[in-house]
Amino acid sequence: MPATTPSSSSSTLIRERISRLRTAMQQHGLAAWIVPMSDPHMSEYLPDHWAALSWLSGFTGSAGLLVITNNEAVLWVDSRYWLQAGNQLRGTGIEWAKWYPRRTDVLEWVAEHLEEGERAGVDGTVISMQQVADWRQHLAAAGCGLETGIDVMDEVWDDRPALPQAEVYAHDAHYVPTSCADKLARLRQVLVEEDVDGHFLSSLDDIAWLFNLRGQDVDYNPVFLAHAWVDAQRAVLFVDDSRLNEDARAVLERAGVETAPYHSVGEWLAANVSGSVLLECSKVSAYIDAQLPEGVELFDSPNPTTLFKACKEPQALAHVRNAMVQDGIALVEFLQAFEEARLRGEQWTELDIDTHLTAARARRPGFVSLSFPTIAGYNENGALPHYQATAKNFATIEGNGLLLIDSGAQYLGGTTDITRVLAIGTPSDAQCADYTTVLKGTIALSRAHFPDGIPAPMLDAIARAPLWQQNLDFGHGTGHGVGYFLNVHEGPQSISFYGRPNEVNGMREGMITSIEPGLYREGEWGIRIENLVANVRHVDNAFGSFMRFETLTLCPIDMKPIDVTLLTHEEIAWLDSYHEQVRERLLPHLSGTTREWLERNTLPLVTFKSV
């Protein structure tokens, strides 16, 4: 069953909202309105207050850009959401278009659809300085302008949700290897080395990491709404003081951090900043840029904290390994219960998968929340990389096929993200061939050795090679960075050929990254096999320093749909070694039928196939 298709009533509501928006556009003399899926912090997951794109269009994906003119409405989405957008926009009057990374199709489209002298508008608080520069360049070439000082959404969104006001708390000291004061000292040393007077931050995961605080303003990510300023003498956190609990206040006081109201950031910058400022233009809004006093010199550079937090300390990696044990226990308990339920003749739905898996994780010590919405897609639903079952649209897991489950959790000691595909009944020979080919990609990259600092995009082809050999491919990246009880997606590393190789996205010791090649056959099935890995030092020799991956995720890979004839001896050895590691780490924590299930599903591959 496909992703949710809008009902006639919801389609009518969407058309009415767009009509009201066009009326407001005309009142402000705007020929187009641009709606990024973003907030003032350039976040991936948004508080409801900034979910304008979803409210206007009904599209529920996590990435996209909507443009509305007086006569047209178009939503641009990347390959993860092509099928979903087609389903969810049907009947709304909104068209959808393919959005390719690093291409300027959407900017060119808007420039072509405006007459000379006309203006497009966008809320300057939710679009980055870098994006505004790109938009203005393309529109100026067509004789058009861009207005960033108006928020038309506030005029048409009558029941707009309020900003979140949840408590901001200190990350449990047991799990914090480095104090806030020491992190600030390290950051200030960078400012000295770069010869700049101050640094401004808006990205929420950078801020949470720097100040050793956590929150719950954004679903699945333990962050809170804030901005931050750091210079040689002052560190200011722009967060409403009433939201800080006692432990959070103590952390800030020990580090000498001031607080100021969240909404005062613009006024404060205008009154207190001078000289030179380091900031990352892709992660700071155009609104902030407009508040900085004239004459301030801007240095566009990646936030130093992004690399700092990506390279986990040894103590943090130790906590992550323990979190992986807890997550592995929950996964094995869930998989055993699912298998037992099927043997009893129970029919679970995709929604039941989410319910039972979440409950298993919630029983584990240190569990805080899921790290993203669980994806459980059976057969054709698995072909939608970011499919989401709903109460109105879901599949029952019956018959034969493949069930894709992509899930993860936030623990006080780490963030998890794992994808497994389960054989239901008797999968076809074609499904087994596809499954084994994807597995070969996962194994190939997992076994890789690579030079210290190699740009992450350059590793992408290793995982794709087994698929390319069969003239197959997938549209998303192969791997993303993962935070430490923070965002499940973080930079700077990204194993994706869409990225530009450079020093910024180099692979460094301590980074945690996903390995998740996939294969999706529209209307038939989808496959993705994902583990999290850590960069660990391997060897130093005359040719340089080399690293390898330590696989952190602890959960059996389903061997039933493997076509053994397609695997090499080395690939079989890797799989057997991985399952031995899973068994050794998890077995001491299990008993009864769950222990028996794990022993059976971590047998050597050839033995498993002969039983």
Coordinates of C-alpha atoms in Angstrom, one line a residue:
M1 CA 0.0 0.0 0.0
P2 CA 1.5 3.4 -1.0
A3 CA 2.2 6.3 1.3
T4 CA -0.9 8.3 2.4
T5 CA -3.0 9.7 -0.5
P6 CA -5.0 12.8 0.5
S7 CA -8.7 12.5 0.9
S8 CA -10.9 14.9 -1.1
S9 CA -11.6 17.0 2.0
S10 CA -7.9 17.4 2.8
S11 CA -7.1 18.2 -0.8
T12 CA -9.8 20.9 -0.7
L13 CA -8.3 22.3 2.6
I14 CA -4.8 22.5 1.0
R15 CA -6.2 24.3 -2.0
E16 CA -7.9 26.8 0.3
R17 CA -4.7 27.4 2.2
I18 CA -2.8 28.1 -1.0
S19 CA -5.5 30.4 -2.1
R20 CA -5.2 32.4 1.1
L21 CA -1.4 32.5 0.7
R22 CA -1.7 33.9 -2.8
T23 CA -4.0 36.6 -1.5
A24 CA -1.4 37.6 1.1
M25 CA 1.3 37.5 -1.6
Q26 CA -0.6 40.0 -3.7
Q27 CA -1.1 42.3 -0.8
H28 CA 2.7 42.4 -0.3
G29 CA 3.4 42.7 -4.0
L30 CA 5.0 39.3 -4.2
A31 CA 4.9 37.2 -7.4
A32 CA 6.2 34.0 -5.7
W33 CA 6.5 32.6 -2.2
I34 CA 9.3 30.2 -1.3
V35 CA 8.8 27.6 1.5
P36 CA 11.9 25.7 2.7
M37 CA 11.5 22.8 5.0
S38 CA 13.5 24.5 7.6
D39 CA 13.6 26.6 10.9
P40 CA 15.9 29.4 12.2
H41 CA 18.5 26.7 13.0
M42 CA 18.5 24.9 9.6
S43 CA 17.3 21.7 11.3
E44 CA 16.4 18.5 9.6
Y45 CA 13.5 17.7 12.0
L46 CA 11.3 20.7 12.8
P47 CA 9.2 21.9 15.7
D48 CA 5.6 22.1 14.6
H49 CA 5.7 25.9 14.6
W50 CA 7.9 25.8 11.5
A51 CA 6.3 22.9 9.7
A52 CA 4.9 25.4 7.1
L53 CA 5.7 23.2 4.1
S54 CA 3.7 20.3 5.5
W55 CA 0.8 22.5 6.6
L56 CA 0.6 24.1 3.1
S57 CA 1.0 20.9 1.0
G58 CA 0.2 17.8 3.1
F59 CA 3.6 16.4 2.2
T60 CA 5.1 14.6 5.2
G61 CA 8.6 13.9 4.1
S62 CA 11.6 15.3 5.9
A63 CA 13.1 17.3 3.0
G64 CA 11.7 19.5 0.2
L65 CA 11.1 23.0 -1.1
L66 CA 7.8 24.4 -2.1
V67 CA 7.3 27.4 -4.5
I68 CA 4.0 29.1 -5.0
T69 CA 3.3 31.6 -7.7
N70 CA 0.0 33.2 -8.7
N71 CA -0.7 30.4 -11.1
E72 CA 1.4 27.4 -10.1
A73 CA 2.6 25.5 -7.0
V74 CA 5.5 23.1 -7.3
L75 CA 7.2 20.9 -4.6
W76 CA 10.8 19.8 -5.3
V77 CA 11.9 16.6 -3.6
D78 CA 14.9 14.3 -3.8
S79 CA 14.9 10.7 -4.9
R80 CA 13.9 9.4 -1.5
Y81 CA 10.4 11.0 -1.8
W82 CA 9.5 10.9 -5.5
L83 CA 6.9 8.2 -5.1
Q84 CA 5.6 9.6 -1.8
A85 CA 5.3 13.1 -3.2
G86 CA 3.3 11.8 -6.2
N87 CA 0.9 10.0 -3.8
Q88 CA 0.5 12.8 -1.2
L89 CA 0.0 15.7 -3.6
R90 CA -2.6 14.1 -5.8
G91 CA -5.6 16.3 -6.1
T92 CA -4.1 19.2 -4.2
G93 CA -3.2 21.3 -7.2
I94 CA 0.5 21.1 -6.3
E95 CA 2.9 19.5 -8.8
W96 CA 6.1 17.9 -7.8
A97 CA 9.5 17.9 -9.4
K98 CA 12.7 16.0 -9.0
W99 CA 15.3 17.8 -7.0
Y100 CA 18.9 16.8 -7.6
P101 CA 21.7 17.8 -5.1
R102 CA 24.1 20.4 -6.4
R103 CA 21.8 21.4 -9.3
T104 CA 20.0 24.7 -9.6
D105 CA 16.8 23.6 -11.3
V106 CA 14.5 25.1 -8.8
L107 CA 16.3 28.5 -8.8
E108 CA 16.2 28.6 -12.6
W109 CA 12.5 27.6 -12.6
V110 CA 11.6 30.5 -10.3
A111 CA 13.6 33.0 -12.3
E112 CA 12.0 31.9 -15.5
H113 CA 8.4 32.1 -14.1
L114 CA 8.8 35.7 -12.8
E115 CA 8.6 38.8 -15.0
E116 CA 11.3 41.4 -14.9
G117 CA 10.9 43.7 -11.9
E118 CA 8.8 41.2 -9.9
R119 CA 9.8 39.9 -6.4
A120 CA 9.8 36.5 -4.7
G121 CA 9.5 36.3 -1.0
V122 CA 10.8 34.0 1.7
D123 CA 10.8 34.1 5.5
G124 CA 14.4 35.2 6.2
T125 CA 14.4 33.5 9.6
V126 CA 14.2 30.0 8.0
I127 CA 16.5 30.3 5.1
S128 CA 20.3 30.4 5.4
M129 CA 22.6 33.2 4.4
Q130 CA 24.1 31.0 1.7
Q131 CA 20.8 30.1 0.2
V132 CA 19.7 33.7 0.1
A133 CA 22.9 34.6 -1.7
D134 CA 22.2 31.9 -4.3
W135 CA 18.6 33.0 -4.8
R136 CA 19.5 36.6 -5.1
Q137 CA 22.1 35.8 -7.7
H138 CA 19.7 33.9 -9.9
L139 CA 16.8 36.3 -9.5
A140 CA 19.0 39.3 -10.2
A141 CA 20.1 37.8 -13.5
A142 CA 16.4 37.8 -14.5
G143 CA 15.9 41.3 -13.3
C144 CA 13.9 40.2 -10.2
G145 CA 14.3 40.6 -6.5
L146 CA 14.0 38.6 -3.2
E147 CA 12.2 39.9 -0.1
T148 CA 13.3 38.3 3.2
G149 CA 11.8 40.6 5.8
I150 CA 8.1 39.3 5.6
D151 CA 6.6 36.2 7.1
V152 CA 3.5 35.7 5.0
M153 CA 2.8 32.4 6.8
D154 CA 2.1 34.2 10.1
E155 CA -0.8 36.0 8.3
V156 CA -2.5 32.9 6.9
W157 CA -1.7 30.2 9.5
D158 CA -4.4 31.0 12.0
D159 CA -3.8 28.0 14.3
R160 CA 0.0 28.0 14.1
P161 CA 1.5 26.0 16.9
A162 CA 3.4 27.9 19.6
L163 CA 7.1 27.5 20.1
P164 CA 8.1 24.5 22.4
Q165 CA 8.8 25.2 26.0
A166 CA 10.1 21.9 27.3
E167 CA 12.7 21.7 30.1
V168 CA 16.4 22.0 29.1
Y169 CA 18.5 19.7 31.2
A170 CA 22.1 18.7 31.7
H171 CA 23.5 15.6 29.9
D172 CA 24.1 13.1 32.8
A173 CA 27.6 13.8 34.0
H174 CA 28.4 10.0 33.9
Y175 CA 28.2 10.1 30.1
V176 CA 30.1 13.4 29.6
P177 CA 33.8 13.0 28.9
T178 CA 34.6 16.7 28.5
S179 CA 33.3 19.6 30.5
C180 CA 31.6 22.6 29.0
A181 CA 34.5 24.8 30.2
D182 CA 37.1 22.7 28.4
K183 CA 35.0 22.6 25.2
L184 CA 34.8 26.4 25.3
A185 CA 38.5 26.7 25.8
R186 CA 39.2 24.5 22.8
L187 CA 36.8 26.6 20.7
R188 CA 38.4 29.8 21.8
Q189 CA 41.8 28.5 20.8
V190 CA 40.5 28.0 17.3
L191 CA 39.3 31.7 17.3
V192 CA 42.9 32.7 18.2
E193 CA 44.3 30.5 15.5
E194 CA 41.9 31.9 12.9
D195 CA 42.4 35.5 14.2
V196 CA 38.7 36.3 14.6
D197 CA 37.0 38.1 17.4
G198 CA 34.0 35.9 17.9
H199 CA 31.9 33.0 16.8
F200 CA 28.1 32.7 16.3
L201 CA 26.2 29.4 16.4
S202 CA 22.6 28.6 15.5
S203 CA 22.8 24.8 14.8
L204 CA 21.1 23.0 17.7
D205 CA 23.2 19.9 17.9
D206 CA 26.4 22.0 18.0
I207 CA 24.9 24.1 20.8
A208 CA 23.7 21.1 22.8
W209 CA 27.1 19.4 22.5
L210 CA 29.1 22.5 23.3
F211 CA 27.2 23.3 26.5
N212 CA 26.6 19.7 27.6
L213 CA 22.8 20.3 27.7
R214 CA 19.9 18.4 26.1
G215 CA 16.3 19.1 25.5
Q216 CA 13.1 17.9 23.8
D217 CA 12.0 20.7 21.5
V218 CA 12.5 18.6 18.3
D219 CA 11.0 15.1 18.0
Y220 CA 13.6 12.4 18.1
N221 CA 16.6 14.8 18.6
P222 CA 17.4 15.7 22.2
V223 CA 18.1 19.4 21.4
F224 CA 16.5 22.7 22.4
L225 CA 15.9 26.0 20.7
A226 CA 18.9 28.3 21.2
H227 CA 21.6 30.4 19.6
A228 CA 25.0 31.0 21.0
W229 CA 27.9 33.6 20.9
V230 CA 31.4 32.9 22.0
D231 CA 34.4 35.2 22.1
A232 CA 37.6 35.5 24.2
Q233 CA 35.7 36.9 27.2
R234 CA 32.1 35.9 26.9
A235 CA 29.9 33.0 26.1
V236 CA 26.2 33.8 25.8
L237 CA 23.5 31.2 25.4
F238 CA 20.3 32.6 23.9
V239 CA 17.7 30.4 25.6
D240 CA 14.8 31.4 27.9
D241 CA 16.2 31.0 31.4
S242 CA 12.9 29.7 32.8
R243 CA 13.4 26.6 30.8
L244 CA 16.7 25.6 32.4
N245 CA 16.5 23.1 35.2
E246 CA 18.8 23.4 38.3
D247 CA 21.5 21.0 36.9
A248 CA 21.6 22.9 33.5
R249 CA 22.1 26.2 35.3
A250 CA 24.9 24.7 37.3
V251 CA 26.7 23.5 34.2
L252 CA 26.5 27.0 32.7
E253 CA 27.6 28.7 35.9
R254 CA 30.6 26.5 36.3
A255 CA 31.7 27.4 32.7
G256 CA 31.0 31.1 33.1
V257 CA 28.2 31.1 30.5
E258 CA 25.7 34.0 30.4
T259 CA 22.1 33.5 29.3
A260 CA 19.8 35.8 27.3
P261 CA 16.2 35.4 26.1
Y262 CA 15.9 33.4 22.9
H263 CA 14.1 36.1 21.0
S264 CA 16.7 38.8 22.0
V265 CA 19.4 37.4 19.8
G266 CA 19.0 39.9 17.0
E267 CA 18.9 42.9 19.3
W268 CA 21.9 41.6 21.3
L269 CA 24.0 41.0 18.2
A270 CA 23.3 44.5 16.9
A271 CA 24.4 46.1 20.2
N272 CA 27.4 43.9 21.1
V273 CA 29.2 42.5 18.0
S274 CA 32.0 44.2 16.2
G275 CA 35.2 43.3 14.4
S276 CA 35.3 39.9 12.8
V277 CA 32.9 36.9 13.2
L278 CA 33.3 33.3 12.3
L279 CA 30.1 31.6 11.3
E280 CA 28.9 28.9 8.9
C281 CA 26.7 30.7 6.3
S282 CA 24.8 27.5 5.5
K283 CA 23.7 27.1 9.1
V284 CA 22.9 30.7 10.0
S285 CA 19.7 32.4 8.9
A286 CA 19.4 35.5 6.7
Y287 CA 17.7 37.2 9.6
I288 CA 20.8 36.9 11.7
D289 CA 22.9 38.3 8.9
A290 CA 20.6 41.3 8.7
Q291 CA 21.0 42.1 12.5
L292 CA 24.8 42.2 12.5
P293 CA 26.1 45.8 12.5
E294 CA 27.5 47.3 9.3
G295 CA 31.2 46.9 9.1
V296 CA 31.4 43.5 10.8
E297 CA 33.7 41.2 8.9
L298 CA 32.3 37.7 8.3
F299 CA 34.4 34.6 7.9
D300 CA 32.3 31.8 6.4
S301 CA 33.8 28.5 7.8
P302 CA 32.4 25.3 9.2
N303 CA 31.5 25.5 12.9
P304 CA 34.6 24.1 14.7
T305 CA 32.3 22.2 17.1
T306 CA 30.9 20.1 14.2
L307 CA 34.3 18.3 13.8
F308 CA 34.9 18.3 17.6
K309 CA 31.6 16.5 18.3
A310 CA 31.9 14.1 15.3
C311 CA 35.2 12.7 16.7
K312 CA 34.0 10.9 19.8
E313 CA 36.3 10.6 22.7
P314 CA 37.3 7.0 23.8
Q315 CA 35.1 7.3 26.9
A316 CA 32.1 8.3 24.7
L317 CA 32.8 5.4 22.3
A318 CA 32.8 3.1 25.3
H319 CA 29.3 4.3 26.3
V320 CA 28.1 3.9 22.7
R321 CA 29.3 0.3 22.7
N322 CA 27.2 -0.3 25.9
A323 CA 24.2 1.5 24.3
M324 CA 24.6 -0.9 21.3
V325 CA 24.3 -3.9 23.7
Q326 CA 21.1 -2.5 25.1
D327 CA 19.7 -1.8 21.7
G328 CA 20.8 -5.3 20.5
I329 CA 19.0 -6.9 23.4
A330 CA 15.8 -5.1 22.5
L331 CA 16.1 -6.0 18.8
V332 CA 16.7 -9.7 19.5
E333 CA 13.8 -9.8 21.9
F334 CA 11.6 -8.1 19.3
L335 CA 12.7 -10.4 16.5
Q336 CA 12.2 -13.5 18.6
A337 CA 8.7 -12.4 19.6
F338 CA 7.8 -11.6 16.0
E339 CA 9.0 -15.0 14.8
E340 CA 7.0 -16.7 17.6
A341 CA 3.9 -14.7 16.8
R342 CA 4.1 -15.8 13.2
L343 CA 4.5 -19.4 14.2
R344 CA 1.3 -19.0 16.3
G345 CA -0.5 -17.8 13.2
E346 CA -0.8 -14.1 14.3
Q347 CA -0.8 -11.5 11.6
W348 CA 1.1 -8.4 12.5
T349 CA 0.8 -5.1 10.5
E350 CA 3.5 -2.6 9.8
L351 CA 2.1 -0.6 12.7
D352 CA 2.5 -3.5 15.0
I353 CA 6.2 -3.7 14.1
D354 CA 6.7 -0.2 15.3
T355 CA 4.6 -0.7 18.5
H356 CA 6.4 -3.9 19.6
L357 CA 9.9 -2.7 18.7
T358 CA 9.5 0.6 20.5
A359 CA 8.2 -1.2 23.6
A360 CA 11.2 -3.5 23.6
R361 CA 13.6 -0.5 23.4
A362 CA 11.7 1.4 26.1
R363 CA 12.4 -1.5 28.5
R364 CA 16.1 -1.0 28.2
P365 CA 18.1 1.1 30.8
G366 CA 19.1 4.5 29.5
F367 CA 16.4 4.7 26.9
V368 CA 15.2 8.2 26.2
S369 CA 13.2 8.1 22.9
L370 CA 13.4 6.9 19.3
S371 CA 16.0 8.6 17.2
F372 CA 13.6 8.9 14.2
P373 CA 10.2 7.5 13.2
T374 CA 10.4 3.7 12.7
I375 CA 10.1 2.7 9.0
A376 CA 8.5 -0.7 8.6
G377 CA 7.7 -1.4 4.9
Y378 CA 6.5 -4.8 3.6
N379 CA 7.2 -5.6 -0.1
E380 CA 6.2 -2.7 -2.3
N381 CA 6.2 -0.3 0.7
G382 CA 9.8 -1.1 1.3
A383 CA 10.6 0.4 -2.0
L384 CA 9.8 3.8 -0.5
P385 CA 13.1 4.7 1.3
H386 CA 11.4 6.9 3.9
Y387 CA 8.0 5.2 4.0
Q388 CA 5.8 5.8 7.0
A389 CA 2.8 3.5 7.8
T390 CA -0.2 5.3 9.2
A391 CA -3.5 4.3 10.7
K392 CA -5.2 4.8 7.3
N393 CA -2.4 3.3 5.2
F394 CA -0.5 0.2 6.2
A395 CA 0.1 -3.3 5.1
T396 CA -0.5 -6.6 6.8
I397 CA 2.6 -8.9 6.9
E398 CA 1.4 -12.0 5.3
G399 CA 2.3 -14.3 2.4
N400 CA 5.8 -14.2 1.0
G401 CA 8.2 -11.4 0.6
L402 CA 10.6 -9.0 2.3
L403 CA 10.0 -6.7 5.3
L404 CA 12.3 -3.7 5.7
I405 CA 12.7 -2.3 9.2
D406 CA 14.7 0.9 9.7
S407 CA 14.7 2.1 13.3
G408 CA 16.8 3.6 16.0
A409 CA 16.8 5.0 19.6
Q410 CA 18.3 7.7 21.8
Y411 CA 20.0 6.4 24.9
L412 CA 21.9 8.5 27.5
G413 CA 25.0 6.8 26.2
G414 CA 24.5 7.0 22.5
T415 CA 22.3 7.1 19.4
T416 CA 21.5 4.0 17.3
D417 CA 20.3 3.5 13.8
I418 CA 19.9 0.1 12.1
T419 CA 18.1 -1.4 9.1
R420 CA 17.3 -5.1 8.7
V421 CA 15.3 -6.9 6.1
L422 CA 13.4 -10.0 7.1
A423 CA 12.3 -12.9 4.8
I424 CA 8.6 -13.5 5.3
G425 CA 7.5 -16.9 4.1
T426 CA 9.5 -17.9 1.0
P427 CA 11.1 -15.0 -0.8
S428 CA 11.6 -15.3 -4.5
D429 CA 14.9 -16.1 -6.2
A430 CA 15.0 -12.5 -7.5
Q431 CA 14.4 -11.1 -4.0
C432 CA 17.2 -13.3 -2.7
A433 CA 19.6 -12.2 -5.4
D434 CA 18.9 -8.5 -4.7
Y435 CA 19.2 -9.0 -1.0
T436 CA 22.6 -10.8 -1.3
T437 CA 23.9 -8.1 -3.7
V438 CA 23.0 -5.4 -1.2
L439 CA 24.6 -7.4 1.6
K440 CA 27.8 -7.6 -0.5
G441 CA 27.8 -3.8 -0.6
T442 CA 27.5 -3.6 3.2
I443 CA 30.3 -6.1 3.7
A444 CA 32.6 -4.5 1.1
L445 CA 32.6 -1.1 2.8
S446 CA 32.6 -2.7 6.3
R447 CA 35.8 -4.5 5.5
A448 CA 37.6 -1.4 4.0
H449 CA 40.8 0.1 5.1
F450 CA 41.4 3.7 4.2
P451 CA 43.8 6.6 4.7
D452 CA 43.3 8.9 7.7
G453 CA 41.5 12.0 6.5
I454 CA 40.2 10.6 3.2
P455 CA 37.1 12.6 2.2
A456 CA 34.1 10.5 3.0
P457 CA 32.4 10.8 -0.4
M458 CA 35.4 8.9 -1.9
L459 CA 34.4 5.7 0.0
D460 CA 30.9 5.6 -1.6
A461 CA 31.9 3.6 -4.6
I462 CA 33.2 0.7 -2.5
A463 CA 29.6 -0.1 -1.3
R464 CA 28.1 0.5 -4.7
A465 CA 30.5 -1.6 -6.7
P466 CA 28.7 -5.0 -6.2
L467 CA 25.4 -3.3 -7.3
W468 CA 27.1 -1.5 -10.2
Q469 CA 28.5 -4.9 -11.3
Q470 CA 24.9 -6.0 -11.8
N471 CA 23.8 -2.7 -13.4
L472 CA 22.0 -1.7 -10.2
D473 CA 22.1 1.4 -8.0
F474 CA 20.3 3.4 -5.3
G475 CA 19.4 7.0 -5.1
H476 CA 20.5 8.0 -1.5
G477 CA 23.8 8.3 0.1
T478 CA 25.6 5.2 1.5
G479 CA 26.3 6.7 5.0
H480 CA 25.8 9.6 7.3
G481 CA 27.4 10.7 10.6
V482 CA 25.6 9.9 13.8
G483 CA 25.7 11.9 17.0
Y484 CA 26.4 11.0 20.6
F485 CA 22.9 11.2 22.3
L486 CA 22.3 13.8 19.6
N487 CA 21.0 14.0 16.1
V488 CA 20.9 10.7 14.2
H489 CA 22.2 12.6 11.1
E490 CA 25.2 14.8 11.7
G491 CA 28.2 16.0 9.7
P492 CA 30.8 16.7 8.6
Q493 CA 31.3 13.3 7.1
S494 CA 28.8 11.9 4.6
I495 CA 29.6 8.8 2.5
S496 CA 27.8 10.0 -0.7
F497 CA 28.9 10.7 -4.2
Y498 CA 26.6 13.7 -4.1
G499 CA 29.1 15.5 -1.8
R500 CA 32.2 17.3 -2.9
P501 CA 35.4 15.7 -1.5
N502 CA 37.3 18.2 0.7
E503 CA 39.2 18.5 3.9
V504 CA 36.1 19.3 5.8
N505 CA 34.4 15.9 5.3
G506 CA 37.5 13.9 5.9
M507 CA 37.2 10.6 7.9
R508 CA 38.8 11.0 11.3
E509 CA 39.3 8.7 14.2
G510 CA 36.3 8.4 16.5
M511 CA 33.7 9.3 14.0
I512 CA 30.5 7.2 13.9
T513 CA 29.0 6.6 10.5
S514 CA 26.3 4.5 9.0
I515 CA 26.9 2.0 6.2
E516 CA 23.5 1.4 4.4
P517 CA 23.5 0.5 0.7
G518 CA 20.1 -0.3 -0.7
L519 CA 18.1 -1.4 -3.7
Y520 CA 14.5 -0.4 -4.5
R521 CA 12.2 -1.9 -7.1
E522 CA 9.2 0.4 -7.5
G523 CA 5.9 -1.5 -6.7
E524 CA 7.8 -4.7 -5.7
W525 CA 10.2 -4.5 -2.8
G526 CA 13.0 -2.6 -1.1
I527 CA 16.2 -3.7 0.6
R528 CA 18.6 -1.8 2.8
I529 CA 21.1 -3.4 5.3
E530 CA 22.5 -0.9 7.7
N531 CA 25.1 -1.0 10.5
L532 CA 26.8 1.9 12.4
V533 CA 30.6 1.8 12.4
A534 CA 33.3 3.8 14.2
N535 CA 36.6 4.9 12.6
V536 CA 39.4 3.3 14.5
R537 CA 43.2 3.6 13.9
H538 CA 44.6 0.5 12.1
V539 CA 48.2 0.9 11.1
D540 CA 50.9 3.5 10.6
N541 CA 53.6 2.7 8.0
A542 CA 55.7 4.2 5.3
F543 CA 52.6 4.9 3.2
G544 CA 50.8 6.8 5.9
S545 CA 48.2 6.3 8.6
F546 CA 45.4 4.0 7.8
M547 CA 42.0 3.4 9.6
R548 CA 39.3 0.7 9.4
F549 CA 35.8 0.4 10.6
E550 CA 34.7 -1.2 13.9
T551 CA 31.1 -2.4 13.5
L552 CA 29.1 -1.1 16.5
T553 CA 25.6 -2.4 15.7
L554 CA 24.8 -5.7 17.4
C555 CA 21.9 -7.6 15.7
P556 CA 21.9 -10.7 13.4
I557 CA 21.5 -10.2 9.7
D558 CA 18.8 -12.4 8.4
M559 CA 20.5 -15.3 6.6
K560 CA 17.3 -16.9 5.1
P561 CA 17.2 -14.7 2.0
I562 CA 21.0 -15.0 1.3
D563 CA 22.0 -16.7 -1.9
V564 CA 25.2 -18.3 -0.7
T565 CA 26.4 -18.9 -4.3
L566 CA 26.8 -15.2 -4.8
L567 CA 29.1 -14.7 -1.8
T568 CA 32.9 -15.1 -1.8
H569 CA 34.8 -17.0 0.9
E570 CA 35.9 -13.6 2.3
E571 CA 32.4 -12.3 2.5
I572 CA 31.1 -15.4 4.2
A573 CA 34.0 -15.1 6.7
W574 CA 33.1 -11.5 7.5
L575 CA 29.4 -12.4 8.1
D576 CA 30.4 -15.4 10.3
S577 CA 32.8 -13.2 12.3
Y578 CA 30.2 -10.4 12.7
H579 CA 27.6 -12.9 14.0
E580 CA 30.1 -14.4 16.4
Q581 CA 30.7 -10.9 17.8
V582 CA 26.9 -10.3 18.1
R583 CA 26.6 -13.7 19.9
E584 CA 29.5 -13.0 22.3
R585 CA 28.2 -9.5 23.2
L586 CA 24.5 -10.3 23.7
L587 CA 24.3 -13.9 24.8
P588 CA 25.3 -13.2 28.4
H589 CA 22.3 -10.9 28.8
L590 CA 19.7 -13.3 27.4
S591 CA 17.9 -16.5 28.6
G592 CA 15.3 -19.0 27.6
T593 CA 13.8 -18.9 24.1
T594 CA 15.4 -15.5 23.3
R595 CA 18.8 -17.0 24.0
E596 CA 18.0 -20.0 21.8
W597 CA 16.8 -17.7 19.0
L598 CA 20.1 -15.7 19.1
E599 CA 22.2 -18.9 19.1
R600 CA 20.3 -20.3 16.1
N601 CA 20.5 -17.0 14.1
T602 CA 24.2 -16.5 14.6
L603 CA 25.4 -19.9 13.4
P604 CA 28.0 -19.9 10.7
L605 CA 26.2 -19.3 7.4
V606 CA 26.8 -22.7 5.8
T607 CA 25.7 -24.4 9.0
F608 CA 22.6 -22.2 9.2
K609 CA 21.7 -23.1 5.6
S610 CA 22.1 -26.8 6.2
V611 CA 19.9 -27.0 9.4

